[in-house]
PDB file of C-alpha atoms in Angstrom:
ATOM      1  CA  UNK T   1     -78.990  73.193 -25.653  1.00  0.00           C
ATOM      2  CA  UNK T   2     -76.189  75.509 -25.691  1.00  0.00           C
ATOM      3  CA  UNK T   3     -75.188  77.974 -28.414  1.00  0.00           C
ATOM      4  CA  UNK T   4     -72.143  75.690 -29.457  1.00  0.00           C
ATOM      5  CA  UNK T   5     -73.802  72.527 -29.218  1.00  0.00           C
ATOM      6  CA  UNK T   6     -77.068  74.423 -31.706  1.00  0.00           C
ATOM      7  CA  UNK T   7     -73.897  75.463 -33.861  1.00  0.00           C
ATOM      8  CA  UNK T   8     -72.379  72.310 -34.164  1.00  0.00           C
ATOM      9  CA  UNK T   9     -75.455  70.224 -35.120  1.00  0.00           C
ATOM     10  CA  UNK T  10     -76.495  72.811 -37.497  1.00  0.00           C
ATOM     11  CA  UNK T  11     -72.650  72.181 -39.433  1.00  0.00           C
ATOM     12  CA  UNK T  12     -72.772  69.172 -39.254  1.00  0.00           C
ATOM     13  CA  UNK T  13     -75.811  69.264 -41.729  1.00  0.00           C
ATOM     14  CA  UNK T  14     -73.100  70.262 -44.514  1.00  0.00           C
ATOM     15  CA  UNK T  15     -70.731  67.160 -43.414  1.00  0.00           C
ATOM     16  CA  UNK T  16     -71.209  63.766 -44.879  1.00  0.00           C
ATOM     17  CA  UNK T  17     -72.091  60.801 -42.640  1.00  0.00           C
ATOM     18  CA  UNK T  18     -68.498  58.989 -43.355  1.00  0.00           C
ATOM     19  CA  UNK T  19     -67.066  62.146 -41.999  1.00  0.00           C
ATOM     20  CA  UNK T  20     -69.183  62.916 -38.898  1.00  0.00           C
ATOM     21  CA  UNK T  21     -68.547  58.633 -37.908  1.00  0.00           C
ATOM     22  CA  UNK T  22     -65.087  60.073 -38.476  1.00  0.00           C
ATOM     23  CA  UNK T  23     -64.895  63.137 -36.210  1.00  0.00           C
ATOM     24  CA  UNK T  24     -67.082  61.119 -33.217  1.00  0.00           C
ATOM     25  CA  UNK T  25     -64.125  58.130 -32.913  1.00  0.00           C
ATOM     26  CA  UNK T  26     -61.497  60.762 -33.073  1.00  0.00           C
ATOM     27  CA  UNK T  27     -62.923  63.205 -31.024  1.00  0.00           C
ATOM     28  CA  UNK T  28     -62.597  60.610 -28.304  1.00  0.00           C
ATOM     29  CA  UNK T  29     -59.110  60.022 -28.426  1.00  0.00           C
ATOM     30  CA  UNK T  30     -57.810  63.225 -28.489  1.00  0.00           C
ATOM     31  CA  UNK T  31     -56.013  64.967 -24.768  1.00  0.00           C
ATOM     32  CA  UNK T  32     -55.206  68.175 -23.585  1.00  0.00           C
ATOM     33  CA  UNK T  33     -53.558  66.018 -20.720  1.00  0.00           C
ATOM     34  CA  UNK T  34     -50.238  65.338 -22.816  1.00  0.00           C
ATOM     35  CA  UNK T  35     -48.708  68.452 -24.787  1.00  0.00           C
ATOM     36  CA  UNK T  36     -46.072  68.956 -26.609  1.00  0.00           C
ATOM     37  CA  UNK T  37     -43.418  72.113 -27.046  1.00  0.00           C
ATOM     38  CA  UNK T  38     -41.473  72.388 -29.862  1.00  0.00           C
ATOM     39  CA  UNK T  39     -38.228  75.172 -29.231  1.00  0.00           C
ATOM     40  CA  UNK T  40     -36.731  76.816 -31.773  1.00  0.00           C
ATOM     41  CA  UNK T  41     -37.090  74.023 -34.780  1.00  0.00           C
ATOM     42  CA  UNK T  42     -35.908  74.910 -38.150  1.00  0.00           C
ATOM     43  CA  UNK T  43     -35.785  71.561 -40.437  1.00  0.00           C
ATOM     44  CA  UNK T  44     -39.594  71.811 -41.660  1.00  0.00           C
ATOM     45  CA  UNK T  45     -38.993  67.959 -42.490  1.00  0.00           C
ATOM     46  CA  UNK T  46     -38.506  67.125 -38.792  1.00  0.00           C
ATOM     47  CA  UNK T  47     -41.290  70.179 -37.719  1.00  0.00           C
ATOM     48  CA  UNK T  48     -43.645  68.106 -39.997  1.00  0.00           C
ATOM     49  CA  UNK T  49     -43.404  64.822 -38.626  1.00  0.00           C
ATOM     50  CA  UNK T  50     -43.533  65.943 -35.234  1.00  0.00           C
ATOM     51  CA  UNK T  51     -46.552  67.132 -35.995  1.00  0.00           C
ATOM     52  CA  UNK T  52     -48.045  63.960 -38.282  1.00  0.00           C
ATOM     53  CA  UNK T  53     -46.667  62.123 -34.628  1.00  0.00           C
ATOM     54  CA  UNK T  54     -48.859  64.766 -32.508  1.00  0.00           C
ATOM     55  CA  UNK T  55     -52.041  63.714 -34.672  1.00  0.00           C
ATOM     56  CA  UNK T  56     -51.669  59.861 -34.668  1.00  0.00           C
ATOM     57  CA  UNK T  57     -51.004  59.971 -30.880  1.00  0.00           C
ATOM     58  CA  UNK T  58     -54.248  62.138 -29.933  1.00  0.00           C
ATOM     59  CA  UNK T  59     -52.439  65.126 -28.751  1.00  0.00           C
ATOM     60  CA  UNK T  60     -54.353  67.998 -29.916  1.00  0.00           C
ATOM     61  CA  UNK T  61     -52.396  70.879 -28.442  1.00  0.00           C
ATOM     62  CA  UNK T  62     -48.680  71.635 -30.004  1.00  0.00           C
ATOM     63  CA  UNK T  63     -47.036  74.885 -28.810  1.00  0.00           C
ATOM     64  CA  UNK T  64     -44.303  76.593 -31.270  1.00  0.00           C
ATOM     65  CA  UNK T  65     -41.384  78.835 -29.190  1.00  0.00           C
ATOM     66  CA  UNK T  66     -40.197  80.620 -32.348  1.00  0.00           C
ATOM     67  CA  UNK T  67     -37.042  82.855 -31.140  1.00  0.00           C
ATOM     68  CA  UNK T  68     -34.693  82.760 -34.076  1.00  0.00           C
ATOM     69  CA  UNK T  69     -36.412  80.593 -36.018  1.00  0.00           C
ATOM     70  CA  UNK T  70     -39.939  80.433 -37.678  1.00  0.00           C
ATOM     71  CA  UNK T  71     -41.680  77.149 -37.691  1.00  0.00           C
ATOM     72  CA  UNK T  72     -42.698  76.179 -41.434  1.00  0.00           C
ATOM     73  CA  UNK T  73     -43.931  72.533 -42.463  1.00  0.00           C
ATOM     74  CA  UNK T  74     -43.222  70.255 -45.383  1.00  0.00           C
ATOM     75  CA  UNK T  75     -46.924  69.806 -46.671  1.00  0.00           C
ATOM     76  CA  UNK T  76     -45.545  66.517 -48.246  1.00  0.00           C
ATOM     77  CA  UNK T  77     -44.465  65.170 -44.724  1.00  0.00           C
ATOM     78  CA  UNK T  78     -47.092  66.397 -42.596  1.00  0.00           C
ATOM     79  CA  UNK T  79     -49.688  65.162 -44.526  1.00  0.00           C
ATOM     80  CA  UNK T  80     -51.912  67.186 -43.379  1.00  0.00           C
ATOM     81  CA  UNK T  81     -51.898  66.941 -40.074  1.00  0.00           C
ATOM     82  CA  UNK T  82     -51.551  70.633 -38.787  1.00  0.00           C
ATOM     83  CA  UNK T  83     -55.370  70.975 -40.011  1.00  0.00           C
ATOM     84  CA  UNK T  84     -56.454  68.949 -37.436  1.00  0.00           C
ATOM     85  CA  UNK T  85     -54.371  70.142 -34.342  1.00  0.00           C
ATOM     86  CA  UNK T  86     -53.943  73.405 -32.607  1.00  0.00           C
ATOM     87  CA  UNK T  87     -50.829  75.088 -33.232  1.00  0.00           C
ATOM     88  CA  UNK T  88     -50.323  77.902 -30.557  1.00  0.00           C
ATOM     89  CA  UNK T  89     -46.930  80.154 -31.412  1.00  0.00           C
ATOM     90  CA  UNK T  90     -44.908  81.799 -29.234  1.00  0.00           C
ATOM     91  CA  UNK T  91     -43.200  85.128 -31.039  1.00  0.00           C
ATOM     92  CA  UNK T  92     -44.346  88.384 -29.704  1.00  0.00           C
ATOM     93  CA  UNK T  93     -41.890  88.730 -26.610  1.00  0.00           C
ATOM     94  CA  UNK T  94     -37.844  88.781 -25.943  1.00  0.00           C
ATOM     95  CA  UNK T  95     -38.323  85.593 -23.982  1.00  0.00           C
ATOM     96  CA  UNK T  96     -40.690  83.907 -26.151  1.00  0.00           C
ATOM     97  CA  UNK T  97     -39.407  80.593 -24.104  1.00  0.00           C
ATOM     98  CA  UNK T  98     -40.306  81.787 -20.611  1.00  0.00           C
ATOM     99  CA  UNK T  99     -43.367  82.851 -21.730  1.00  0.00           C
ATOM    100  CA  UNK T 100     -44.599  79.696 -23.317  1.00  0.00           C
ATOM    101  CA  UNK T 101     -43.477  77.986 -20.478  1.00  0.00           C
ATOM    102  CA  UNK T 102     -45.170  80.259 -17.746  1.00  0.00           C
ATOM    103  CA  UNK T 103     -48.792  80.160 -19.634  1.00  0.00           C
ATOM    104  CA  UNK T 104     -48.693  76.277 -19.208  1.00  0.00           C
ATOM    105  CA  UNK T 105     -47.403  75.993 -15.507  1.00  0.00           C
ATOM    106  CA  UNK T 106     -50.335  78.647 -14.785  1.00  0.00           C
ATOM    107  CA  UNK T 107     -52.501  76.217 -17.077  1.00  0.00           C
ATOM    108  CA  UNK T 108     -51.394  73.323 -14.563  1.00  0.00           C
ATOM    109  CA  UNK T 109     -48.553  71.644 -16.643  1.00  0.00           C
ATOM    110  CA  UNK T 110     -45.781  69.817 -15.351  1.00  0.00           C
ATOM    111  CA  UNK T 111     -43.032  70.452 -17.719  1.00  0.00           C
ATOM    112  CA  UNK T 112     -40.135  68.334 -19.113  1.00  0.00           C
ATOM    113  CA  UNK T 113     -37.179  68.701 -20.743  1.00  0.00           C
ATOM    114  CA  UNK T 114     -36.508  65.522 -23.184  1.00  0.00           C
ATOM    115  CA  UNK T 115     -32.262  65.559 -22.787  1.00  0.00           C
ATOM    116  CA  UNK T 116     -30.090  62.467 -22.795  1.00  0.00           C
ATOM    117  CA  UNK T 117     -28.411  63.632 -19.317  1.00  0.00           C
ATOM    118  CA  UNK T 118     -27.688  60.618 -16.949  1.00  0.00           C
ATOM    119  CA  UNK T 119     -30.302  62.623 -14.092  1.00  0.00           C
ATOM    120  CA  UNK T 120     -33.166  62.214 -16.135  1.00  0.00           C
ATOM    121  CA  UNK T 121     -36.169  60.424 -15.632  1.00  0.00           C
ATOM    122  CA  UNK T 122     -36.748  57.544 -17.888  1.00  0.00           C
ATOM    123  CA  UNK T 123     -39.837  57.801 -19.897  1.00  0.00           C
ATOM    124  CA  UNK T 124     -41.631  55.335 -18.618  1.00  0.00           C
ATOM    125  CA  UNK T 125     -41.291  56.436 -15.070  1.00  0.00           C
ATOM    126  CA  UNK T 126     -42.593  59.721 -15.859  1.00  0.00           C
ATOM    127  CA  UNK T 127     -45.221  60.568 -13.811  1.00  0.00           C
ATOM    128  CA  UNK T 128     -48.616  61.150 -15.417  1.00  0.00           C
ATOM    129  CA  UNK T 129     -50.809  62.128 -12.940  1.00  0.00           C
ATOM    130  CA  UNK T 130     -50.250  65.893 -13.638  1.00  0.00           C
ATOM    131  CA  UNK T 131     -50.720  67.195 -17.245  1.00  0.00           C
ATOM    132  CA  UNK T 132     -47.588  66.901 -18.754  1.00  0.00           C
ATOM    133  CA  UNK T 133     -45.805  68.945 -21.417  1.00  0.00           C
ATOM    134  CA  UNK T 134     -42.705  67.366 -23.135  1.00  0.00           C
ATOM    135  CA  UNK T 135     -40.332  70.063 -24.161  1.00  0.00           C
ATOM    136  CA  UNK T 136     -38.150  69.602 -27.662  1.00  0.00           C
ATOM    137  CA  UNK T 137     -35.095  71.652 -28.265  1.00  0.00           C
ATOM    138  CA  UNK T 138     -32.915  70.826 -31.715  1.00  0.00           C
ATOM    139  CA  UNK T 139     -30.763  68.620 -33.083  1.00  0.00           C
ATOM    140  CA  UNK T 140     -27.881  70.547 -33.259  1.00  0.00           C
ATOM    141  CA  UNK T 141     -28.180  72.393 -29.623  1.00  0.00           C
ATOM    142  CA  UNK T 142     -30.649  71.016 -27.733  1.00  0.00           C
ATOM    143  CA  UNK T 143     -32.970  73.334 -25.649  1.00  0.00           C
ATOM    144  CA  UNK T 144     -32.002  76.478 -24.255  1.00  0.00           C
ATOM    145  CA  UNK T 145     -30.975  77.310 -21.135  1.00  0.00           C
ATOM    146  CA  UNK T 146     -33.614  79.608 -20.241  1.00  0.00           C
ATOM    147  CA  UNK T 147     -36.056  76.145 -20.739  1.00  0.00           C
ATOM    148  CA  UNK T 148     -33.289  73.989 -19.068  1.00  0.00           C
ATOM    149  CA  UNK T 149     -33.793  76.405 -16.278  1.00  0.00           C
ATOM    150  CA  UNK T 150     -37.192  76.814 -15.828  1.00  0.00           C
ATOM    151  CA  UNK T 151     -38.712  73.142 -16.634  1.00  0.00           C
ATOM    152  CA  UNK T 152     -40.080  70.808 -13.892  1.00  0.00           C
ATOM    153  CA  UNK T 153     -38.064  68.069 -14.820  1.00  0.00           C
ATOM    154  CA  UNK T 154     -35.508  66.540 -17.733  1.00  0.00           C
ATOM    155  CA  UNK T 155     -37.058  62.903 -19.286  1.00  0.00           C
ATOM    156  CA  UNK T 156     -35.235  60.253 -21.527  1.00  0.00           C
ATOM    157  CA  UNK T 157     -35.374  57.520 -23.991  1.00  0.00           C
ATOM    158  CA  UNK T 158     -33.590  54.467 -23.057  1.00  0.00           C
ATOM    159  CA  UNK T 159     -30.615  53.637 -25.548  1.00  0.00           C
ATOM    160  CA  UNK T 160     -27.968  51.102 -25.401  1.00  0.00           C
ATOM    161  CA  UNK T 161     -26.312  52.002 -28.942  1.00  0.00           C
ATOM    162  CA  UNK T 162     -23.264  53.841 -29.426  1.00  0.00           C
ATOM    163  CA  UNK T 163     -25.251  56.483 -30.919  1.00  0.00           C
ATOM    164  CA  UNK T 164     -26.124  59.359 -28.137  1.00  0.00           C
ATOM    165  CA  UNK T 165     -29.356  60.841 -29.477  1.00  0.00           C
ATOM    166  CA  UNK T 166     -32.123  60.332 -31.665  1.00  0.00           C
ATOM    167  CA  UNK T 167     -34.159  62.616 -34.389  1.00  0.00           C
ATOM    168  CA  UNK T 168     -35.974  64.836 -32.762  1.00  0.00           C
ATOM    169  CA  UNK T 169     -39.149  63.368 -34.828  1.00  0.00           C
ATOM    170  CA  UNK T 170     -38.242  59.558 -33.489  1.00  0.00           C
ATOM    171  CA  UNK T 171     -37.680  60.987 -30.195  1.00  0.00           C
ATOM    172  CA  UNK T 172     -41.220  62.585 -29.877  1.00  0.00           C
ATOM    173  CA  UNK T 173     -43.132  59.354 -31.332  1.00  0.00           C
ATOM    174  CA  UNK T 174     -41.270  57.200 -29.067  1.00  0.00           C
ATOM    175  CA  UNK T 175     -42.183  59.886 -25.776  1.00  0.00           C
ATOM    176  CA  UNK T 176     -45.677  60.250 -27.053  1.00  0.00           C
ATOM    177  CA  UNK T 177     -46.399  56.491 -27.814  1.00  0.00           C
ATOM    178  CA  UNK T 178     -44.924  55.218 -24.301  1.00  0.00           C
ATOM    179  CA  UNK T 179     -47.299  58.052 -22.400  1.00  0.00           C
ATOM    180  CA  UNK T 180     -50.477  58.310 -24.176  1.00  0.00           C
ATOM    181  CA  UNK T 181     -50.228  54.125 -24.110  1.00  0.00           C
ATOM    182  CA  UNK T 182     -50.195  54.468 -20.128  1.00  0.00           C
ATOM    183  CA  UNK T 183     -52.651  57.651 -19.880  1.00  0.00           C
ATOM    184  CA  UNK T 184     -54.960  55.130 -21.889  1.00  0.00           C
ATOM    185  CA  UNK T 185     -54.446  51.892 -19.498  1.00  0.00           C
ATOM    186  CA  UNK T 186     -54.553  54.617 -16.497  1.00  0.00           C
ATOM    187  CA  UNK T 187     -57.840  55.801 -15.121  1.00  0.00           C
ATOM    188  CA  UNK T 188     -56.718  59.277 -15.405  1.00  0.00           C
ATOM    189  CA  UNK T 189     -59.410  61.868 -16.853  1.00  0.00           C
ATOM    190  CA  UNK T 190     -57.042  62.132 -19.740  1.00  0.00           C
ATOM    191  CA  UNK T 191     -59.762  62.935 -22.369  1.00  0.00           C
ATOM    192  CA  UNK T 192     -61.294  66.355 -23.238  1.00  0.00           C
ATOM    193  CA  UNK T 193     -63.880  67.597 -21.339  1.00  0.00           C
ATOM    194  CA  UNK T 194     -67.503  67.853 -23.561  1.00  0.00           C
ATOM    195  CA  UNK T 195     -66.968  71.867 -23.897  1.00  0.00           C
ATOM    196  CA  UNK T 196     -63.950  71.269 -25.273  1.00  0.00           C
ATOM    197  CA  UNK T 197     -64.840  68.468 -27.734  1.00  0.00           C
ATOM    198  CA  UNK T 198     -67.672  70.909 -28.873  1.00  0.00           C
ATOM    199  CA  UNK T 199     -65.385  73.651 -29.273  1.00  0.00           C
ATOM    200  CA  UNK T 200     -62.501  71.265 -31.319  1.00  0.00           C
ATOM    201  CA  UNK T 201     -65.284  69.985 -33.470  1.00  0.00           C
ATOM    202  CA  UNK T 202     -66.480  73.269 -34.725  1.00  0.00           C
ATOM    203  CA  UNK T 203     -63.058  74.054 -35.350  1.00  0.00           C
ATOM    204  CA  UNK T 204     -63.038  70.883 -37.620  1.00  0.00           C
ATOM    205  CA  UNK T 205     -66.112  71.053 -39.132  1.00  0.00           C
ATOM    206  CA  UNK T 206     -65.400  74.599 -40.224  1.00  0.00           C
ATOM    207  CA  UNK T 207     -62.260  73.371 -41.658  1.00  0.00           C
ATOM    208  CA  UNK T 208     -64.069  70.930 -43.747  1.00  0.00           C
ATOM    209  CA  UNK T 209     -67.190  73.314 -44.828  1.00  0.00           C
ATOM    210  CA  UNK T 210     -66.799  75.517 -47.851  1.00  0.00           C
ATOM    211  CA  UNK T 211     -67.517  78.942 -47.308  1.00  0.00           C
ATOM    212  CA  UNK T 212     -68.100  77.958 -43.158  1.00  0.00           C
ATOM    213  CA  UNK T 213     -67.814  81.131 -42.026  1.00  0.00           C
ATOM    214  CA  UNK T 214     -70.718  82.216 -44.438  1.00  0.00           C
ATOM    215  CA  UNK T 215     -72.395  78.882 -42.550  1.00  0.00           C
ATOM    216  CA  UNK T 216     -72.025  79.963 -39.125  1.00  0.00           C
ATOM    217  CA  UNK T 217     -73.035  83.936 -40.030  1.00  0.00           C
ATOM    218  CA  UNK T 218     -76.474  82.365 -40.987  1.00  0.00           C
ATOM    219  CA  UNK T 219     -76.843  80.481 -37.934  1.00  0.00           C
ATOM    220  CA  UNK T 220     -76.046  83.541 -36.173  1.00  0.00           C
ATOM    221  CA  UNK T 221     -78.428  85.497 -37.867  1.00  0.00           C
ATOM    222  CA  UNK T 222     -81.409  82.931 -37.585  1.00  0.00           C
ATOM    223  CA  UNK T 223     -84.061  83.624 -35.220  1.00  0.00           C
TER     224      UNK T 223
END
C-alpha cells in the first residue's frame, strides 16, 4: 500500500461513516477533464456562484487570473463550495493571463474563450475529446485581448432573445451542464485517475478533521 493510500485510511478513522459514503459517490464524479478559468472577476456574488456551479457539475479544478482585480467570495452564495474545489490563482507575474493560460496548454488543455461572436463554436459542438478549459472574462468587458489572442478557440450559448449576453454565473452552469452531460454519456476517461482521487480525498478529509495536521504528523511519526 502506498504512503497516501496508509494516510488516507488512517483519516478516515476520524470521519464518520455518513461522511466517508459521502466522499466515495463524490469522489467519482469529479474531472480534471473539464476546467474552468475565471479572468479578472470582481462581483464576489457572481465569483461565488461560479464556483457553487463548479462543485455541482464535478469540476474540481477552477483557475483565478487576478490582474486588477482580487477574487473574493460571498460565503452566503457560495455555500461553501470553495472548500471542496481547488482554487489555483494566478497573481505573481505582469501577464498573469498568459501565464495561466500557458501552464494548461503545457498541461494538455484545449482552451476556449466563451464570447457571443457569430465565429464561435456552439456549445454543444465543442469538441471534448481533448481536456477542455472554458475561459470567463466579465460582464462589463469581456476577456482580454491577451486571452482572446492566445485561446484555442471562442464557444457560445445559443440565444434567440433580444438580450445579447448572459450572467457570467448562468453562462458557466449552462457551458458546464451541456459538457460534463456529454463527457458522462461519452466513453472518454473523463474521471480522475486513483492517485489523484487519493490525493483530493486527503485534501478533504483534512478539511473535515480538527486539528488534521496534528493527525497526519502522528501518522508520520508512527513506526
Amino acid at each position: 500500500m502506498s504512503k497516501n493510500k496508509a494516510l488516507l485510511n488512517y483519516l478516515l478513522g476520524f470521519i464518520s461513516e455518513h461522511r466517508k459514503e459521502l466522499f466515495d459517490s463524490i469522489i467519482c464524479e469529479r474531472t480534471k477533464h473539464l476546467t474552468v478559468v475565471l479572468e479578472d472577476i470582481f462581483q464576489p456574488q457572481n465569483a461565488s456562484a461560479v464556483l457553487r456551479s463548479c462543485d455541482v457539475f464535478g469540476i474540481q479544478d477552477v483557475h483565478i487570473i487576478e490582474n486588477k482585480n482580487e477574487y473574493n467570495v460571498n460565503p452566503r452564495v457560495v455555500h461553501g463550495a470553495s472548500k471542496w474545489i481547488n482554487l489555483h490563482k494566478y497573481n505573481q507575474t505582469q501577464s498573469n493571463t498568459l501565464d495561466c493560460i500557458t501552464q494548461l496548454k503545457n498541461k494538455g488543455y484545449k482552451i476556449y474563450g466563451t464570447t457571443p461572436h457569430t465565429n464561435d463554436c456552439l456549445i454543444e459542438d465543442l469538441p471534448i475529446d481533448n481536456k477542455i478549459a472554458l475561459m470567463f472574462g466579465t460582464e462589463m468587458t469581456g476577456l482580454s485581448d491577451i486571452a482572446m489572442k492566445n485561446v484555442d478557440g471562442f464557444v457560445k450559448i445559443p440565444m434567440y432573445g433580444f438580450t445579447e449576453s448572459l450572467n457570467i454565473s448562468v453562462s458557466a452552469s449552462i457551458c458546464l451542464y451541456e459538457i460534463s452531460k456529454r463527457l458522462k454519456q461519452s466513453s472518454i476517461n473523463w474521471q480522475l485517475t486513483d492517485n489523484e482521487q487519493t490525493e483530493q480525498l486527503i485534501d478533504w478529509a483534512m478539511k473535515t478533521i480538527k486539528s488534521s495536521e496534528l493527525i497526519v504528523k502522528e501518522f508520520n511519526n508512527r513506526k
